[in-house]
Short mmCIF file of C-alpha atoms in Angstrom, two decimals:
data_model
loop_
_atom_site.label_atom_id
_atom_site.label_comp_id
_atom_site.label_asym_id
_atom_site.label_seq_id
_atom_site.Cartn_x
_atom_site.Cartn_y
_atom_site.Cartn_z
CA MET A 111 4.77 52.10 25.62
CA VAL A 112 1.21 50.98 24.98
CA LEU A 113 1.40 52.52 21.51
CA LEU A 114 4.67 50.67 20.79
CA VAL A 115 3.18 47.31 21.85
CA SER A 116 0.13 47.96 19.70
CA VAL A 117 2.34 48.74 16.71
CA LEU A 118 4.40 45.58 17.23
CA PHE A 119 1.29 43.41 17.49
CA GLY A 120 -0.13 45.06 14.40
CA MET A 121 3.04 44.41 12.42
CA GLN A 122 3.10 40.79 13.58
CA ALA A 123 -0.53 40.26 12.56
CA LEU A 124 0.13 41.90 9.19
CA CYS A 125 3.15 39.67 8.54
CA SER A 126 1.18 36.57 9.55
CA TRP A 127 -1.67 37.57 7.24
CA ALA A 128 0.72 38.24 4.38
CA ALA A 129 2.50 34.91 4.86
CA SER A 130 -0.75 32.96 4.84
CA LEU A 131 -2.17 34.79 1.84
CA PRO A 132 -0.33 32.72 -0.85
CA ALA A 133 -1.47 29.46 0.76
CA ARG A 134 -5.08 30.66 0.93
CA GLU A 135 -4.99 31.84 -2.66
CA ALA A 136 -3.50 28.51 -3.76
CA SER A 137 -6.16 26.60 -1.82
CA ALA A 138 -8.88 28.61 -3.53
CA ALA A 139 -7.34 27.70 -6.88
CA LEU A 140 -7.97 23.97 -6.44
CA LEU A 141 -9.87 22.45 -9.35
CA SER A 142 -12.30 19.54 -9.29
CA PRO A 143 -11.66 17.59 -12.48
CA SER A 144 -13.78 14.62 -13.45
CA CYS A 145 -12.90 11.32 -11.75
CA GLY A 146 -13.04 9.79 -15.23
CA ASP A 147 -10.65 12.31 -16.79
CA THR A 148 -7.65 10.75 -18.54
CA ALA A 149 -5.14 12.87 -16.59
CA VAL A 150 -6.81 11.87 -13.30
CA GLU A 151 -6.78 8.20 -14.27
CA GLU A 152 -3.06 8.48 -15.04
CA ALA A 153 -2.40 10.29 -11.75
CA ALA A 154 -4.22 7.57 -9.80
CA ASP A 155 -2.31 4.85 -11.64
CA LEU A 156 1.07 6.46 -10.94
CA ALA A 157 0.21 7.24 -7.33
CA LEU A 158 -0.80 3.64 -6.66
CA ARG A 159 2.34 2.33 -8.38
CA GLN A 160 4.51 4.45 -6.13
CA ILE A 161 2.55 3.60 -2.99
CA ASN A 162 3.08 -0.10 -3.70
CA ALA A 163 6.75 0.46 -4.57
CA ASP A 164 7.37 2.36 -1.34
CA ARG A 165 6.00 -0.38 0.90
CA LYS A 166 8.10 -3.21 2.31
CA GLU A 167 5.34 -5.38 3.81
CA GLY A 168 1.90 -6.60 2.87
CA TYR A 169 0.15 -7.05 -0.45
CA ILE A 170 -0.01 -4.90 -3.55
CA PHE A 171 -3.05 -2.64 -3.64
CA ARG A 172 -5.29 -2.57 -6.71
CA LEU A 173 -7.36 0.45 -7.72
CA TYR A 174 -11.06 -0.18 -7.20
CA ARG A 175 -12.44 3.33 -7.68
CA ILE A 176 -11.34 6.97 -7.70
CA PHE A 177 -13.34 8.46 -4.84
CA SER A 178 -12.26 12.10 -5.01
CA VAL A 179 -9.66 14.30 -6.73
CA ARG A 180 -8.58 17.93 -6.40
CA GLU A 181 -6.02 19.44 -8.74
CA HIS A 182 -3.67 22.36 -8.10
CA PRO A 183 -2.02 23.65 -11.31
CA GLN A 184 1.48 24.98 -10.62
CA GLU A 185 2.98 28.28 -11.74
CA ILE A 186 5.79 26.10 -13.01
CA THR A 187 4.62 23.37 -15.36
CA GLY A 188 2.63 20.46 -14.01
CA SER A 189 -0.05 19.91 -11.36
CA VAL A 190 -0.32 18.54 -7.85
CA PHE A 191 -3.17 16.04 -7.46
CA TYR A 192 -4.87 15.33 -4.12
CA LEU A 193 -6.42 11.90 -4.51
CA ILE A 194 -8.63 9.65 -2.43
CA LEU A 195 -8.60 6.15 -3.89
CA ASP A 196 -10.72 3.14 -2.98
CA VAL A 197 -8.37 0.15 -3.06
CA VAL A 198 -8.43 -3.61 -2.53
CA ASP A 199 -5.52 -5.90 -1.87
CA THR A 200 -4.36 -8.51 -4.37
CA GLU A 201 -2.70 -11.91 -4.32
CA CYS A 202 0.71 -10.33 -5.06
CA HIS A 203 3.11 -9.56 -2.24
CA VAL A 204 4.84 -6.18 -2.43
CA LEU A 205 8.21 -7.98 -2.65
CA SER A 206 7.21 -9.15 -6.13
CA LYS A 207 7.43 -5.54 -7.38
CA LYS A 208 4.66 -6.25 -9.86
CA LEU A 209 2.43 -3.54 -11.26
CA TRP A 210 -1.00 -3.49 -9.65
CA LYS A 211 -2.68 -4.01 -13.02
CA ASN A 212 -0.83 -7.31 -13.38
CA CYS A 213 -2.01 -8.62 -10.00
CA THR A 214 -5.16 -10.66 -9.52
CA ALA A 215 -7.74 -9.23 -7.15
CA ARG A 216 -8.70 -11.55 -4.33
CA SER A 217 -12.02 -13.36 -4.31
CA ALA A 218 -14.82 -11.37 -2.73
CA HIS A 219 -14.84 -13.21 0.60
CA THR A 220 -11.09 -12.74 1.21
CA THR A 221 -10.86 -9.07 0.20
CA VAL A 222 -9.19 -6.43 2.32
CA TYR A 223 -10.47 -3.02 1.27
CA GLY A 224 -10.10 0.63 2.21
CA GLN A 225 -8.94 4.03 1.07
CA CYS A 226 -5.64 5.75 0.32
CA LYS A 227 -5.07 9.49 0.40
CA ALA A 228 -2.20 10.52 -1.84
CA ILE A 229 -0.52 13.74 -2.94
CA ILE A 230 1.34 13.39 -6.24
CA TYR A 231 3.06 15.96 -8.42
CA ILE A 232 2.99 15.27 -12.16
CA ASN A 233 4.99 17.23 -14.70
CA GLN A 234 4.58 15.79 -18.19
CA ALA A 235 7.03 18.27 -19.73
CA ARG A 236 9.85 17.08 -17.47
CA ASN A 237 8.73 13.46 -17.35
CA ILE A 238 8.26 13.59 -13.56
CA ALA A 239 5.67 11.87 -11.41
CA HIS A 240 6.59 12.23 -7.74
CA LEU A 241 4.52 10.86 -4.86
CA ASN A 242 4.89 13.32 -1.98
CA THR A 243 2.90 11.65 0.79
CA TYR A 244 0.29 8.94 1.26
CA GLU A 245 -1.75 7.31 4.00
CA CYS A 246 -3.91 4.22 3.64
CA ILE A 247 -6.48 2.75 5.99
CA LEU A 248 -7.81 -0.73 5.27
CA GLN A 249 -9.93 -3.35 6.96
CA ARG A 250 -11.09 -6.88 6.36
CA VAL A 251 -14.67 -7.47 5.31
CA PRO A 252 -16.75 -8.12 8.45
CA PRO A 253 -17.59 -11.86 8.64
CA ARG A 254 -21.36 -11.25 8.62
CA TYR A 255 -21.16 -9.93 5.05
CA ILE A 256 -19.22 -13.01 3.95
CA TRP A 257 -21.55 -15.52 5.58
CA ARG A 258 -24.60 -13.97 3.89
CA VAL A 259 -23.34 -14.96 0.45
CA CYS A 260 -20.96 -17.80 1.27
CA PRO A 261 -21.73 -19.50 4.61
CA ASP A 262 -19.12 -22.22 4.02
CA CYS A 263 -16.27 -19.94 2.95
CA PRO A 264 -13.19 -19.82 5.20
CA VAL A 265 -12.67 -16.52 7.00
CA ASP A 266 -9.24 -15.02 7.57
CA ASP A 267 -7.78 -15.98 10.93
CA CYS A 268 -4.87 -14.73 13.03
CA PRO A 269 -1.72 -15.75 11.08
CA THR A 270 0.46 -15.86 14.19
CA GLU A 271 -1.32 -18.88 15.68
CA PRO A 272 1.00 -21.92 16.02
CA LYS A 273 -1.22 -24.16 13.87
CA TYR A 274 -0.63 -21.93 10.85
CA LEU A 275 3.11 -21.74 11.39
CA GLU A 276 3.14 -25.54 11.51
CA ALA A 277 1.15 -25.68 8.25
CA ALA A 278 3.67 -23.31 6.65
CA ILE A 279 6.60 -25.42 7.83
CA GLN A 280 4.96 -28.59 6.51
CA SER A 281 4.23 -27.12 3.10
CA LEU A 282 7.70 -25.55 2.87
CA ALA A 283 9.25 -28.96 3.53
CA LYS A 284 7.62 -30.12 0.29
CA PHE A 285 9.08 -27.14 -1.56
CA ASN A 286 12.57 -27.75 -0.13
CA GLU A 287 12.36 -31.37 -1.20
CA GLU A 288 11.15 -30.74 -4.76
CA SER A 289 12.77 -27.43 -5.77
CA GLU A 290 16.05 -27.08 -7.64
CA GLN A 291 17.36 -24.37 -5.30
CA THR A 292 20.90 -24.85 -3.98
CA HIS A 293 20.05 -23.95 -0.38
CA TYR A 294 17.22 -24.74 1.99
CA PHE A 295 14.66 -22.05 2.74
CA SER A 296 13.08 -21.37 6.11
CA VAL A 297 9.80 -19.68 7.06
CA LEU A 298 10.21 -15.97 7.72
CA ASN A 299 6.63 -15.20 8.79
CA VAL A 300 3.04 -16.15 7.97
CA THR A 301 1.24 -13.24 6.33
CA ARG A 302 -2.25 -14.66 5.90
CA ALA A 303 -4.09 -17.73 7.16
CA SER A 304 -7.50 -19.38 7.20
CA MET A 305 -9.07 -22.71 8.09
CA GLN A 306 -11.94 -24.72 6.62
CA TRP A 307 -13.46 -28.09 7.42
CA VAL A 308 -13.45 -30.23 4.27
CA VAL A 309 -12.95 -33.97 4.90
CA GLY A 310 -11.10 -32.85 8.00
CA PRO A 311 -9.37 -29.67 9.14
CA ALA A 312 -7.76 -27.84 6.20
CA TYR A 313 -5.26 -25.04 6.75
CA PHE A 314 -4.46 -22.42 4.10
CA VAL A 315 -1.42 -20.21 4.56
CA GLU A 316 0.52 -17.51 2.75
CA PHE A 317 4.02 -16.84 4.03
CA LEU A 318 7.43 -15.36 3.31
CA ILE A 319 10.55 -17.51 3.14
CA GLN A 320 14.27 -16.74 3.20
CA GLU A 321 17.30 -18.55 1.88
CA THR A 322 19.53 -20.14 4.51
CA SER A 323 23.20 -21.09 4.58
CA CYS A 324 22.37 -24.82 4.65
CA SER A 325 23.15 -26.57 1.38
CA LYS A 326 20.68 -29.05 -0.06
CA ASN A 327 23.61 -31.42 -0.50
CA ASP A 328 23.47 -31.94 3.25
CA THR A 329 20.79 -33.74 5.22
CA ILE A 330 19.24 -31.26 7.64
CA ALA A 331 16.94 -32.53 10.36
CA ASP A 332 15.67 -29.11 11.48
CA ILE A 333 15.67 -26.28 8.92
CA SER A 334 14.90 -23.72 11.61
CA LYS A 335 18.43 -24.21 12.96
CA CYS A 336 19.95 -22.99 9.67
CA LYS A 337 21.24 -19.43 9.71
CA PRO A 338 19.86 -17.08 7.04
CA LEU A 339 22.25 -15.82 4.39
CA PRO A 340 23.25 -12.12 4.52
CA PRO A 341 20.53 -9.85 3.04
CA GLU A 342 22.71 -8.87 0.07
CA LEU A 343 23.09 -12.55 -0.89
CA ALA A 344 19.88 -14.19 0.27
CA GLN A 345 16.92 -14.87 -1.97
CA THR A 346 13.49 -14.36 -0.49
CA GLY A 347 10.20 -15.81 -1.57
CA PHE A 348 6.45 -15.74 -1.20
CA CYS A 349 4.55 -19.00 -0.87
CA LYS A 350 0.97 -20.21 -0.81
CA GLY A 351 0.49 -23.55 0.89
CA SER A 352 -2.23 -25.80 2.21
CA VAL A 353 -2.39 -28.80 4.51
CA VAL A 354 -5.59 -30.85 4.29
CA ASN A 355 -6.12 -33.62 6.84
CA SER A 356 -8.49 -36.35 5.64
CA ASN A 357 -10.31 -38.13 8.43
CA LEU A 358 -11.76 -40.54 5.86
CA GLU A 359 -8.52 -41.66 4.26
CA HIS A 360 -6.33 -40.93 7.29
CA GLU A 361 -3.96 -39.05 5.00
CA GLN A 362 -2.50 -35.60 4.78
CA PHE A 363 -2.47 -33.70 1.49
CA VAL A 364 0.11 -30.93 1.17
CA ARG A 365 0.35 -28.36 -1.62
CA ILE A 366 2.81 -25.53 -2.12
CA SER A 367 3.65 -22.90 -4.75
CA CYS A 368 6.37 -20.27 -4.34
CA GLU A 369 7.78 -17.25 -6.13
CA ILE A 370 11.49 -16.66 -5.50
CA TYR A 371 12.95 -13.15 -5.63
CA SER A 372 16.65 -12.51 -6.19
CA PRO A 373 18.27 -9.92 -3.91
CA GLN A 374 18.96 -7.62 -6.88
CA ASP A 375 15.39 -7.71 -8.23
CA PRO A 376 14.02 -4.70 -6.29
CA ALA A 377 16.99 -2.54 -7.32
CA THR A 378 17.14 -2.99 -11.09
CA GLU A 379 17.76 0.16 -13.11
CA GLU A 380 14.52 -0.40 -15.03
CA GLY A 381 12.69 -0.62 -11.73
CA LYS A 382 14.26 2.58 -10.43
CA GLN A 383 12.92 4.58 -13.35
CA GLN A 384 9.54 2.84 -13.66
CA ALA A 385 7.47 4.47 -10.94
CA HIS A 386 8.55 8.01 -11.80
CA GLN A 387 7.93 7.76 -15.51
CA THR A 388 4.78 9.22 -16.92
CA PRO A 389 2.36 6.74 -18.53
CA ALA A 390 3.44 7.56 -22.07
CA THR A 391 6.99 6.33 -21.42
CA SER A 392 6.49 3.38 -19.03
CA SER A 393 6.34 -0.14 -20.40
CA HIS A 394 7.90 -2.56 -17.91
CA ASN A 395 6.21 -4.87 -15.42
CA HIS A 396 8.16 -3.89 -12.32
CA GLN A 397 8.30 -0.72 -10.30
CA GLU A 398 10.32 1.16 -7.74
CA ALA A 399 10.16 4.66 -6.27
CA PHE A 400 13.34 6.65 -6.88
CA PRO A 401 13.61 10.29 -8.00
CA SER A 402 15.67 11.03 -11.07
CA GLU A 403 19.17 12.02 -10.01
CA THR A 404 19.99 13.64 -13.38
CA ASP A 405 17.09 16.08 -13.50
CA PRO A 406 17.94 19.49 -11.96
CA PHE A 407 14.40 19.60 -10.60
CA SER A 408 14.89 16.52 -8.39
CA PRO A 409 16.66 18.24 -5.44
CA HIS A 410 13.35 19.99 -4.71
CA LEU A 411 11.40 16.71 -4.58
CA GLU A 412 11.53 15.34 -1.08
CA LYS A 413 11.53 11.65 -0.25
CA THR A 414 8.12 9.98 -0.28
CA VAL A 415 6.62 9.67 3.21
CA GLY A 416 3.63 7.48 4.01
CA TRP A 417 2.10 4.68 6.00
CA VAL A 418 -0.51 1.94 5.86
CA LYS A 419 -2.84 0.91 8.68
CA ILE A 420 -4.79 -2.34 8.52
CA LEU A 421 -7.47 -2.31 11.18
CA PRO A 422 -8.23 -5.47 13.13
CA PRO A 423 -11.42 -7.36 12.26
CA SER A 424 -14.49 -5.40 13.27
CA SER A 425 -18.24 -5.62 12.98
CA GLU A 426 -18.33 -1.95 11.96
CA ASP A 427 -17.66 -0.44 8.55
CA ILE A 428 -14.68 1.90 8.67
CA SER A 429 -13.59 4.71 6.36
CA PHE A 430 -11.63 7.96 6.63
CA GLN A 431 -14.87 9.64 7.64
CA ASN A 432 -15.52 7.51 10.75
CA LEU A 433 -12.09 6.19 11.72
CA PRO A 434 -12.07 5.13 15.40
CA GLU A 435 -9.25 6.11 17.72
CA SER A 436 -8.07 2.62 18.56
CA PRO A 437 -4.54 1.53 19.51
CA ASN A 438 -5.21 -1.99 18.26
CA GLU A 439 -4.20 -1.32 14.69
CA TYR A 440 -2.03 -3.16 12.23
CA LYS A 441 0.60 -1.90 9.81
CA ASP A 442 0.56 -4.08 6.71
CA GLY A 443 -0.60 -7.06 8.75
CA LYS A 444 1.63 -6.52 11.78
CA PRO A 445 0.59 -4.88 15.10
CA PHE A 446 0.92 -1.11 14.83
CA PRO A 447 2.48 0.32 18.04
CA PRO A 448 0.08 2.76 19.76
CA GLU A 449 2.85 5.32 20.18
CA ALA A 450 3.48 5.28 16.43
CA VAL A 451 -0.11 6.15 15.56
CA GLY A 452 0.22 9.68 16.88
CA SER A 453 3.63 10.20 15.32
CA THR A 454 2.86 9.12 11.77
CA PRO A 455 3.27 11.80 9.13
CA SER A 456 0.05 13.53 8.20
CA LEU A 457 -1.07 14.71 4.79
CA ASP A 458 -2.76 17.63 6.54
CA ARG A 459 0.61 19.20 7.26
CA GLY A 460 1.16 20.91 3.94
CA LYS A 461 4.43 22.51 2.95
CA THR A 462 6.05 24.41 0.13
CA GLN A 463 8.94 22.49 -1.37
CA GLY A 464 12.11 24.53 -1.39
CA ASP A 465 11.53 26.42 1.88
CA LYS A 466 15.31 26.26 2.34
CA PRO A 467 16.52 27.30 -1.10
CA ASP A 468 19.93 26.48 -2.48
CA LEU A 469 21.40 29.87 -3.35
CA THR A 470 23.20 28.37 -6.34
CA LYS A 471 20.01 26.98 -7.94
CA PRO A 472 16.61 28.49 -8.66
CA VAL A 473 13.80 27.23 -6.45
CA THR A 474 11.35 25.54 -8.79
CA GLY A 475 9.70 22.93 -6.57
CA PRO A 476 5.94 22.35 -6.51
CA VAL A 477 3.72 23.97 -3.88
CA ILE A 478 2.27 21.26 -1.61
CA LEU A 479 -0.80 22.32 0.37
CA PRO A 480 -2.46 20.58 3.32
CA PHE A 481 -4.74 17.83 2.06
CA PRO A 482 -8.04 19.60 1.24
CA GLU A 483 -10.92 18.93 3.60
CA GLU A 484 -13.46 19.56 0.86
CA LEU A 485 -13.95 16.61 -1.48
CA SER A 486 -14.32 16.90 -5.21
CA LEU A 487 -17.10 19.18 -6.43
CA SER A 488 -17.48 17.19 -9.63
CA ASP A 489 -20.67 15.22 -10.12
CA SER A 490 -18.55 12.49 -11.71
CA CYS A 491 -16.96 11.64 -8.34
CA PRO A 492 -16.83 9.02 -6.99
CA GLY A 493 -15.96 7.43 -10.31
CA GLU A 494 -17.02 4.09 -11.72
CA ALA A 495 -15.71 0.93 -10.06
CA LYS A 496 -12.94 -0.76 -12.05
CA GLU A 497 -14.41 -4.15 -11.21
CA MET A 498 -17.45 -5.37 -9.34
CA ASN A 499 -17.20 -6.99 -5.93
CA SER A 500 -20.65 -7.85 -4.62
CA ILE A 501 -19.51 -7.94 -1.00
CA ILE A 502 -17.52 -4.73 -0.67
CA GLN A 503 -19.57 -2.58 -3.08
CA PRO A 504 -22.22 -1.79 -0.42
CA LEU A 505 -19.47 -1.07 2.12
CA LEU A 506 -17.77 1.67 0.11
CA PRO A 507 -18.34 5.24 1.31
CA LYS A 508 -20.86 7.29 -0.60
CA LYS A 509 -20.47 10.85 -1.82
CA PRO A 510 -21.52 13.28 0.96
CA ILE A 511 -24.68 15.29 0.38
CA LYS A 512 -23.90 18.86 -0.63
CA VAL A 513 -25.40 21.41 1.74
#
């Protein structure tokens, strides 16, 4: 009996070792290309496009620097890239569907910065660029860094405070009065807010708006009472407004600018193909993340899974290397439920695409490993910053010392 148990345990251990052998061999095959390599630059560009296209809230991220990259060439054509990207947010909302290169980076004192880990499979031969998973952690620049270089600059405040909602409503009233839209718009939510004392209190707000069922041919006393149009019919918009109260002139100065998005904009056929095209074939200004339905390879490409955490303001400098375990987190500007933090998908849970093969089709999916713990071994990583930001440059993580 003892001999039988020993044999069974031995067989189990042998099977476990054999099953883990391909993964270990694949992990050992990871390359460390240069962070300035053309293929790496293209992978980072495509990964960031698809991250932005996958998100429904917040602002488009712009590439600041490639921090680390590992490459896993596939037995089939193509490679899987494991990227860590330093990113900053822009002035474009994700609803605009603009490419990150076409979005203006925020001024230094209003920047939100951080890092994104991304796993992307690129197959030039089949014209495929598929983002497998991503996770981004961002934070606002601690106020002390802002005040050192710009003591009078406004600092981002909590956008849910009533004074900012009132400023959004006031500025939207100007838009409703002056625009040529057929329906009134109402405030959906304030996404960013700050205050500064000029000649009196000045409020600066960025907010989303939605089209309502109330016609502009009618006189409406309270726009908030208007019901929103159904999602398939309603236009949405992104606005930047300000309300400046002058104590000298006893006047109020209101400014507003809005971008309006048609309900069909995010689902255009050009947009569907954009994010998954390789750089040599992409030429449009909008993006969306959809796998090709005509390519026989696509059944083995699973849906992109990822998340974004925006940490609340802190006096500490945060990165992937020293992330605190705090329930007070934000997902694209909104409170992130504590119970969701532990249940978010992790890039460390690697998998081999096609574990459940279709017997009628050959399994040709890419091998996706757990995100490598070891950073790039290339001396060229981290790469050069794409632009200089005097405030966040000292806050970016440095390359660890090799032991």
